[in-house]
Amino acid sequence: AQARMAQAKAQNNTRRKARFAHFTAKSDVRRKLMSAPLSKKLRGTYNVRSMPVRKDDEVTVTRGHYKGRTGKVTSVYRKKWVIHIERLHREKANGVVAPIGFNASKVEITKLSMDKDRKGILARKNRSADAEKNKGKHTEESLV
């Protein structure tokens, strides 16, 4: 009898089920899915590639008709999978001014709205800190 290694259950990758999971995701899961990449400057500062977008972050639109436009996030509309940015709105045929919804992945965060929770997330995600922590430690692979 040979000892078997424990294996993780294979993740299901059916398009149908992936789409179902995505569009029926709860709000806390949507928060993470509605992440945006950080600007080059912020990426250099925090060693983090992306963060969930939140109200009061400053973002730049990177795709589409409004590419290059900058503004502060006024709302993260998780139910509709969009974010609204100040000064980016359009006048409808009936004269009402409506905000334009942007996909979170099509903007770049240029300034983070900071609080203690956000600092904790950045510290946890900091990739260079992880490398420093394990510096000089041998792993099984390095000894083989």
mmCIF file with all atom_site columns, C-alpha atoms in Angstrom:
data_model
loop_
_atom_site.group_PDB
_atom_site.id
_atom_site.type_symbol
_atom_site.label_atom_id
_atom_site.label_alt_id
_atom_site.label_comp_id
_atom_site.label_asym_id
_atom_site.label_entity_id
_atom_site.label_seq_id
_atom_site.pdbx_PDB_ins_code
_atom_site.Cartn_x
_atom_site.Cartn_y
_atom_site.Cartn_z
_atom_site.occupancy
_atom_site.B_iso_or_equiv
_atom_site.pdbx_formal_charge
_atom_site.auth_seq_id
_atom_site.auth_comp_id
_atom_site.auth_asym_id
_atom_site.auth_atom_id
_atom_site.pdbx_PDB_model_num
ATOM 1   C CA . ALA A 1 1   ? 0.000   0.000  0.000   1.00 0.00 ? 1   ALA A CA 1
ATOM 2   C CA . GLN A 1 2   ? 1.531   3.236  -1.168  1.00 0.00 ? 2   GLN A CA 1
ATOM 3   C CA . ALA A 1 3   ? 0.946   6.466  0.742   1.00 0.00 ? 3   ALA A CA 1
ATOM 4   C CA . ARG A 1 4   ? -1.029  8.985  -1.295  1.00 0.00 ? 4   ARG A CA 1
ATOM 5   C CA . MET A 1 5   ? -0.397  12.718 -1.197  1.00 0.00 ? 5   MET A CA 1
ATOM 6   C CA . ALA A 1 6   ? -3.397  14.863 -0.413  1.00 0.00 ? 6   ALA A CA 1
ATOM 7   C CA . GLN A 1 7   ? -4.556  16.708 -3.519  1.00 0.00 ? 7   GLN A CA 1
ATOM 8   C CA . ALA A 1 8   ? -6.775  19.728 -3.752  1.00 0.00 ? 8   ALA A CA 1
ATOM 9   C CA . LYS A 1 9   ? -10.101 19.107 -5.430  1.00 0.00 ? 9   LYS A CA 1
ATOM 10  C CA . ALA A 1 10  ? -9.975  20.248 -9.044  1.00 0.00 ? 10  ALA A CA 1
ATOM 11  C CA . GLN A 1 11  ? -11.588 23.638 -9.573  1.00 0.00 ? 11  GLN A CA 1
ATOM 12  C CA . ASN A 1 12  ? -14.537 23.607 -11.933 1.00 0.00 ? 12  ASN A CA 1
ATOM 13  C CA . ASN A 1 13  ? -13.848 25.640 -15.052 1.00 0.00 ? 13  ASN A CA 1
ATOM 14  C CA . THR A 1 14  ? -17.061 25.310 -17.003 1.00 0.00 ? 14  THR A CA 1
ATOM 15  C CA . ARG A 1 15  ? -17.886 28.622 -18.680 1.00 0.00 ? 15  ARG A CA 1
ATOM 16  C CA . ARG A 1 16  ? -21.523 28.284 -17.679 1.00 0.00 ? 16  ARG A CA 1
ATOM 17  C CA . LYS A 1 17  ? -20.723 27.767 -13.991 1.00 0.00 ? 17  LYS A CA 1
ATOM 18  C CA . ALA A 1 18  ? -18.044 30.455 -13.945 1.00 0.00 ? 18  ALA A CA 1
ATOM 19  C CA . ARG A 1 19  ? -20.495 32.982 -15.362 1.00 0.00 ? 19  ARG A CA 1
ATOM 20  C CA . PHE A 1 20  ? -23.192 31.872 -12.949 1.00 0.00 ? 20  PHE A CA 1
ATOM 21  C CA . ALA A 1 21  ? -20.802 32.292 -9.994  1.00 0.00 ? 21  ALA A CA 1
ATOM 22  C CA . HIS A 1 22  ? -19.709 35.704 -11.260 1.00 0.00 ? 22  HIS A CA 1
ATOM 23  C CA . PHE A 1 23  ? -23.151 37.197 -11.839 1.00 0.00 ? 23  PHE A CA 1
ATOM 24  C CA . THR A 1 24  ? -24.693 35.807 -8.646  1.00 0.00 ? 24  THR A CA 1
ATOM 25  C CA . ALA A 1 25  ? -21.704 36.791 -6.471  1.00 0.00 ? 25  ALA A CA 1
ATOM 26  C CA . LYS A 1 26  ? -22.449 38.373 -3.087  1.00 0.00 ? 26  LYS A CA 1
ATOM 27  C CA . SER A 1 27  ? -21.409 41.947 -2.339  1.00 0.00 ? 27  SER A CA 1
ATOM 28  C CA . ASP A 1 28  ? -18.268 41.015 -0.366  1.00 0.00 ? 28  ASP A CA 1
ATOM 29  C CA . VAL A 1 29  ? -17.048 38.857 -3.263  1.00 0.00 ? 29  VAL A CA 1
ATOM 30  C CA . ARG A 1 30  ? -17.909 41.606 -5.777  1.00 0.00 ? 30  ARG A CA 1
ATOM 31  C CA . ARG A 1 31  ? -15.737 44.044 -3.818  1.00 0.00 ? 31  ARG A CA 1
ATOM 32  C CA . LYS A 1 32  ? -12.677 41.946 -4.569  1.00 0.00 ? 32  LYS A CA 1
ATOM 33  C CA . LEU A 1 33  ? -13.731 41.290 -8.168  1.00 0.00 ? 33  LEU A CA 1
ATOM 34  C CA . MET A 1 34  ? -14.085 45.048 -8.697  1.00 0.00 ? 34  MET A CA 1
ATOM 35  C CA . SER A 1 35  ? -10.365 45.687 -8.323  1.00 0.00 ? 35  SER A CA 1
ATOM 36  C CA . ALA A 1 36  ? -8.301  48.096 -10.383 1.00 0.00 ? 36  ALA A CA 1
ATOM 37  C CA . PRO A 1 37  ? -4.571  48.207 -11.117 1.00 0.00 ? 37  PRO A CA 1
ATOM 38  C CA . LEU A 1 38  ? -2.472  50.795 -9.313  1.00 0.00 ? 38  LEU A CA 1
ATOM 39  C CA . SER A 1 39  ? -0.521  53.434 -11.232 1.00 0.00 ? 39  SER A CA 1
ATOM 40  C CA . LYS A 1 40  ? 3.203   52.815 -11.849 1.00 0.00 ? 40  LYS A CA 1
ATOM 41  C CA . LYS A 1 41  ? 4.071   55.318 -9.099  1.00 0.00 ? 41  LYS A CA 1
ATOM 42  C CA . LEU A 1 42  ? 1.811   53.660 -6.495  1.00 0.00 ? 42  LEU A CA 1
ATOM 43  C CA . ARG A 1 43  ? 2.970   50.209 -7.581  1.00 0.00 ? 43  ARG A CA 1
ATOM 44  C CA . GLY A 1 44  ? 6.554   51.281 -6.910  1.00 0.00 ? 44  GLY A CA 1
ATOM 45  C CA . THR A 1 45  ? 5.619   52.749 -3.520  1.00 0.00 ? 45  THR A CA 1
ATOM 46  C CA . TYR A 1 46  ? 3.593   49.835 -2.162  1.00 0.00 ? 46  TYR A CA 1
ATOM 47  C CA . ASN A 1 47  ? 4.831   46.841 -4.258  1.00 0.00 ? 47  ASN A CA 1
ATOM 48  C CA . VAL A 1 48  ? 1.194   45.953 -4.863  1.00 0.00 ? 48  VAL A CA 1
ATOM 49  C CA . ARG A 1 49  ? -0.283  45.496 -8.332  1.00 0.00 ? 49  ARG A CA 1
ATOM 50  C CA . SER A 1 50  ? -4.021  46.055 -7.759  1.00 0.00 ? 50  SER A CA 1
ATOM 51  C CA . MET A 1 51  ? -6.571  46.949 -5.086  1.00 0.00 ? 51  MET A CA 1
ATOM 52  C CA . PRO A 1 52  ? -10.348 46.876 -4.755  1.00 0.00 ? 52  PRO A CA 1
ATOM 53  C CA . VAL A 1 53  ? -11.679 50.295 -5.773  1.00 0.00 ? 53  VAL A CA 1
ATOM 54  C CA . ARG A 1 54  ? -13.405 52.351 -3.115  1.00 0.00 ? 54  ARG A CA 1
ATOM 55  C CA . LYS A 1 55  ? -15.155 55.684 -2.784  1.00 0.00 ? 55  LYS A CA 1
ATOM 56  C CA . ASP A 1 56  ? -12.764 58.697 -2.659  1.00 0.00 ? 56  ASP A CA 1
ATOM 57  C CA . ASP A 1 57  ? -9.954  56.948 -4.574  1.00 0.00 ? 57  ASP A CA 1
ATOM 58  C CA . GLU A 1 58  ? -8.645  59.026 -7.460  1.00 0.00 ? 58  GLU A CA 1
ATOM 59  C CA . VAL A 1 59  ? -8.656  57.162 -10.760 1.00 0.00 ? 59  VAL A CA 1
ATOM 60  C CA . THR A 1 60  ? -7.732  57.637 -14.417 1.00 0.00 ? 60  THR A CA 1
ATOM 61  C CA . VAL A 1 61  ? -9.813  55.995 -17.153 1.00 0.00 ? 61  VAL A CA 1
ATOM 62  C CA . THR A 1 62  ? -7.560  53.770 -19.282 1.00 0.00 ? 62  THR A CA 1
ATOM 63  C CA . ARG A 1 63  ? -9.970  52.506 -21.956 1.00 0.00 ? 63  ARG A CA 1
ATOM 64  C CA . GLY A 1 64  ? -12.773 53.774 -24.123 1.00 0.00 ? 64  GLY A CA 1
ATOM 65  C CA . HIS A 1 65  ? -14.138 57.186 -25.070 1.00 0.00 ? 65  HIS A CA 1
ATOM 66  C CA . TYR A 1 66  ? -13.129 58.798 -21.751 1.00 0.00 ? 66  TYR A CA 1
ATOM 67  C CA . LYS A 1 67  ? -9.544  57.447 -21.791 1.00 0.00 ? 67  LYS A CA 1
ATOM 68  C CA . GLY A 1 68  ? -7.155  59.742 -19.930 1.00 0.00 ? 68  GLY A CA 1
ATOM 69  C CA . ARG A 1 69  ? -9.862  61.500 -17.892 1.00 0.00 ? 69  ARG A CA 1
ATOM 70  C CA . THR A 1 70  ? -9.204  61.695 -14.152 1.00 0.00 ? 70  THR A CA 1
ATOM 71  C CA . GLY A 1 71  ? -11.507 62.095 -11.177 1.00 0.00 ? 71  GLY A CA 1
ATOM 72  C CA . LYS A 1 72  ? -12.525 60.947 -7.745  1.00 0.00 ? 72  LYS A CA 1
ATOM 73  C CA . VAL A 1 73  ? -14.713 57.848 -7.331  1.00 0.00 ? 73  VAL A CA 1
ATOM 74  C CA . THR A 1 74  ? -18.128 59.016 -6.130  1.00 0.00 ? 74  THR A CA 1
ATOM 75  C CA . SER A 1 75  ? -19.694 55.564 -5.784  1.00 0.00 ? 75  SER A CA 1
ATOM 76  C CA . VAL A 1 76  ? -18.899 51.892 -6.248  1.00 0.00 ? 76  VAL A CA 1
ATOM 77  C CA . TYR A 1 77  ? -22.134 50.399 -7.528  1.00 0.00 ? 77  TYR A CA 1
ATOM 78  C CA . ARG A 1 78  ? -21.557 46.716 -6.844  1.00 0.00 ? 78  ARG A CA 1
ATOM 79  C CA . LYS A 1 79  ? -25.015 45.642 -7.929  1.00 0.00 ? 79  LYS A CA 1
ATOM 80  C CA . LYS A 1 80  ? -24.369 46.999 -11.444 1.00 0.00 ? 80  LYS A CA 1
ATOM 81  C CA . TRP A 1 81  ? -20.618 46.123 -11.474 1.00 0.00 ? 81  TRP A CA 1
ATOM 82  C CA . VAL A 1 82  ? -19.680 49.775 -12.176 1.00 0.00 ? 82  VAL A CA 1
ATOM 83  C CA . ILE A 1 83  ? -17.997 52.731 -10.518 1.00 0.00 ? 83  ILE A CA 1
ATOM 84  C CA . HIS A 1 84  ? -19.046 56.363 -10.909 1.00 0.00 ? 84  HIS A CA 1
ATOM 85  C CA . ILE A 1 85  ? -16.419 59.093 -11.237 1.00 0.00 ? 85  ILE A CA 1
ATOM 86  C CA . GLU A 1 86  ? -17.002 62.767 -10.448 1.00 0.00 ? 86  GLU A CA 1
ATOM 87  C CA . ARG A 1 87  ? -17.367 65.125 -13.439 1.00 0.00 ? 87  ARG A CA 1
ATOM 88  C CA . LEU A 1 88  ? -17.865 62.175 -15.794 1.00 0.00 ? 88  LEU A CA 1
ATOM 89  C CA . HIS A 1 89  ? -21.572 62.181 -16.582 1.00 0.00 ? 89  HIS A CA 1
ATOM 90  C CA . ARG A 1 90  ? -23.836 62.727 -19.548 1.00 0.00 ? 90  ARG A CA 1
ATOM 91  C CA . GLU A 1 91  ? -27.012 64.608 -20.230 1.00 0.00 ? 91  GLU A CA 1
ATOM 92  C CA . LYS A 1 92  ? -29.876 62.362 -21.242 1.00 0.00 ? 92  LYS A CA 1
ATOM 93  C CA . ALA A 1 93  ? -32.481 63.255 -23.867 1.00 0.00 ? 93  ALA A CA 1
ATOM 94  C CA . ASN A 1 94  ? -34.905 64.437 -21.181 1.00 0.00 ? 94  ASN A CA 1
ATOM 95  C CA . GLY A 1 95  ? -32.281 66.793 -19.688 1.00 0.00 ? 95  GLY A CA 1
ATOM 96  C CA . VAL A 1 96  ? -31.406 64.674 -16.643 1.00 0.00 ? 96  VAL A CA 1
ATOM 97  C CA . VAL A 1 97  ? -27.686 64.423 -15.880 1.00 0.00 ? 97  VAL A CA 1
ATOM 98  C CA . ALA A 1 98  ? -26.725 60.778 -15.300 1.00 0.00 ? 98  ALA A CA 1
ATOM 99  C CA . PRO A 1 99  ? -23.369 59.428 -14.111 1.00 0.00 ? 99  PRO A CA 1
ATOM 100 C CA . ILE A 1 100 ? -21.496 57.140 -16.496 1.00 0.00 ? 100 ILE A CA 1
ATOM 101 C CA . GLY A 1 101 ? -20.710 53.673 -15.183 1.00 0.00 ? 101 GLY A CA 1
ATOM 102 C CA . PHE A 1 102 ? -17.115 52.483 -15.649 1.00 0.00 ? 102 PHE A CA 1
ATOM 103 C CA . ASN A 1 103 ? -15.809 48.953 -15.294 1.00 0.00 ? 103 ASN A CA 1
ATOM 104 C CA . ALA A 1 104 ? -13.361 48.916 -12.371 1.00 0.00 ? 104 ALA A CA 1
ATOM 105 C CA . SER A 1 105 ? -10.742 47.023 -14.384 1.00 0.00 ? 105 SER A CA 1
ATOM 106 C CA . LYS A 1 106 ? -10.705 49.782 -17.032 1.00 0.00 ? 106 LYS A CA 1
ATOM 107 C CA . VAL A 1 107 ? -9.471  52.465 -14.650 1.00 0.00 ? 107 VAL A CA 1
ATOM 108 C CA . GLU A 1 108 ? -6.146  52.940 -12.907 1.00 0.00 ? 108 GLU A CA 1
ATOM 109 C CA . ILE A 1 109 ? -5.935  54.067 -9.280  1.00 0.00 ? 109 ILE A CA 1
ATOM 110 C CA . THR A 1 110 ? -3.704  57.152 -9.040  1.00 0.00 ? 110 THR A CA 1
ATOM 111 C CA . LYS A 1 111 ? -4.354  58.084 -5.396  1.00 0.00 ? 111 LYS A CA 1
ATOM 112 C CA . LEU A 1 112 ? -5.569  55.787 -2.629  1.00 0.00 ? 112 LEU A CA 1
ATOM 113 C CA . SER A 1 113 ? -8.034  56.853 0.025   1.00 0.00 ? 113 SER A CA 1
ATOM 114 C CA . MET A 1 114 ? -6.155  55.712 3.138   1.00 0.00 ? 114 MET A CA 1
ATOM 115 C CA . ASP A 1 115 ? -7.343  54.435 6.500   1.00 0.00 ? 115 ASP A CA 1
ATOM 116 C CA . LYS A 1 116 ? -6.029  51.793 8.899   1.00 0.00 ? 116 LYS A CA 1
ATOM 117 C CA . ASP A 1 117 ? -7.823  48.925 7.108   1.00 0.00 ? 117 ASP A CA 1
ATOM 118 C CA . ARG A 1 118 ? -6.360  49.927 3.751   1.00 0.00 ? 118 ARG A CA 1
ATOM 119 C CA . LYS A 1 119 ? -2.881  50.184 5.284   1.00 0.00 ? 119 LYS A CA 1
ATOM 120 C CA . GLY A 1 120 ? -3.295  46.662 6.649   1.00 0.00 ? 120 GLY A CA 1
ATOM 121 C CA . ILE A 1 121 ? -4.315  45.336 3.221   1.00 0.00 ? 121 ILE A CA 1
ATOM 122 C CA . LEU A 1 122 ? -1.298  46.996 1.580   1.00 0.00 ? 122 LEU A CA 1
ATOM 123 C CA . ALA A 1 123 ? 1.063   45.603 4.227   1.00 0.00 ? 123 ALA A CA 1
ATOM 124 C CA . ARG A 1 124 ? -0.369  42.126 3.726   1.00 0.00 ? 124 ARG A CA 1
ATOM 125 C CA . LYS A 1 125 ? -0.140  42.311 -0.066  1.00 0.00 ? 125 LYS A CA 1
ATOM 126 C CA . ASN A 1 126 ? 3.358   43.840 -0.144  1.00 0.00 ? 126 ASN A CA 1
ATOM 127 C CA . ARG A 1 127 ? 5.371   41.382 -2.227  1.00 0.00 ? 127 ARG A CA 1
ATOM 128 C CA . SER A 1 128 ? 8.877   42.630 -1.387  1.00 0.00 ? 128 SER A CA 1
ATOM 129 C CA . ALA A 1 129 ? 8.184   42.351 2.360   1.00 0.00 ? 129 ALA A CA 1
ATOM 130 C CA . ASP A 1 130 ? 7.393   38.645 1.884   1.00 0.00 ? 130 ASP A CA 1
ATOM 131 C CA . ALA A 1 131 ? 10.685  38.160 0.066   1.00 0.00 ? 131 ALA A CA 1
ATOM 132 C CA . GLU A 1 132 ? 12.564  39.971 2.859   1.00 0.00 ? 132 GLU A CA 1
ATOM 133 C CA . LYS A 1 133 ? 10.873  37.891 5.559   1.00 0.00 ? 133 LYS A CA 1
ATOM 134 C CA . ASN A 1 134 ? 12.020  34.582 4.026   1.00 0.00 ? 134 ASN A CA 1
ATOM 135 C CA . LYS A 1 135 ? 15.470  35.869 3.126   1.00 0.00 ? 135 LYS A CA 1
ATOM 136 C CA . GLY A 1 136 ? 18.180  33.385 4.036   1.00 0.00 ? 136 GLY A CA 1
ATOM 137 C CA . LYS A 1 137 ? 15.699  30.614 4.821   1.00 0.00 ? 137 LYS A CA 1
ATOM 138 C CA . HIS A 1 138 ? 16.190  27.365 2.954   1.00 0.00 ? 138 HIS A CA 1
ATOM 139 C CA . THR A 1 139 ? 13.286  25.613 1.328   1.00 0.00 ? 139 THR A CA 1
ATOM 140 C CA . GLU A 1 140 ? 13.099  21.963 0.396   1.00 0.00 ? 140 GLU A CA 1
ATOM 141 C CA . GLU A 1 141 ? 13.448  22.861 -3.303  1.00 0.00 ? 141 GLU A CA 1
ATOM 142 C CA . SER A 1 142 ? 16.644  24.852 -2.763  1.00 0.00 ? 142 SER A CA 1
ATOM 143 C CA . LEU A 1 143 ? 18.312  21.956 -0.919  1.00 0.00 ? 143 LEU A CA 1
ATOM 144 C CA . VAL A 1 144 ? 17.636  19.362 -3.615  1.00 0.00 ? 144 VAL A CA 1
#
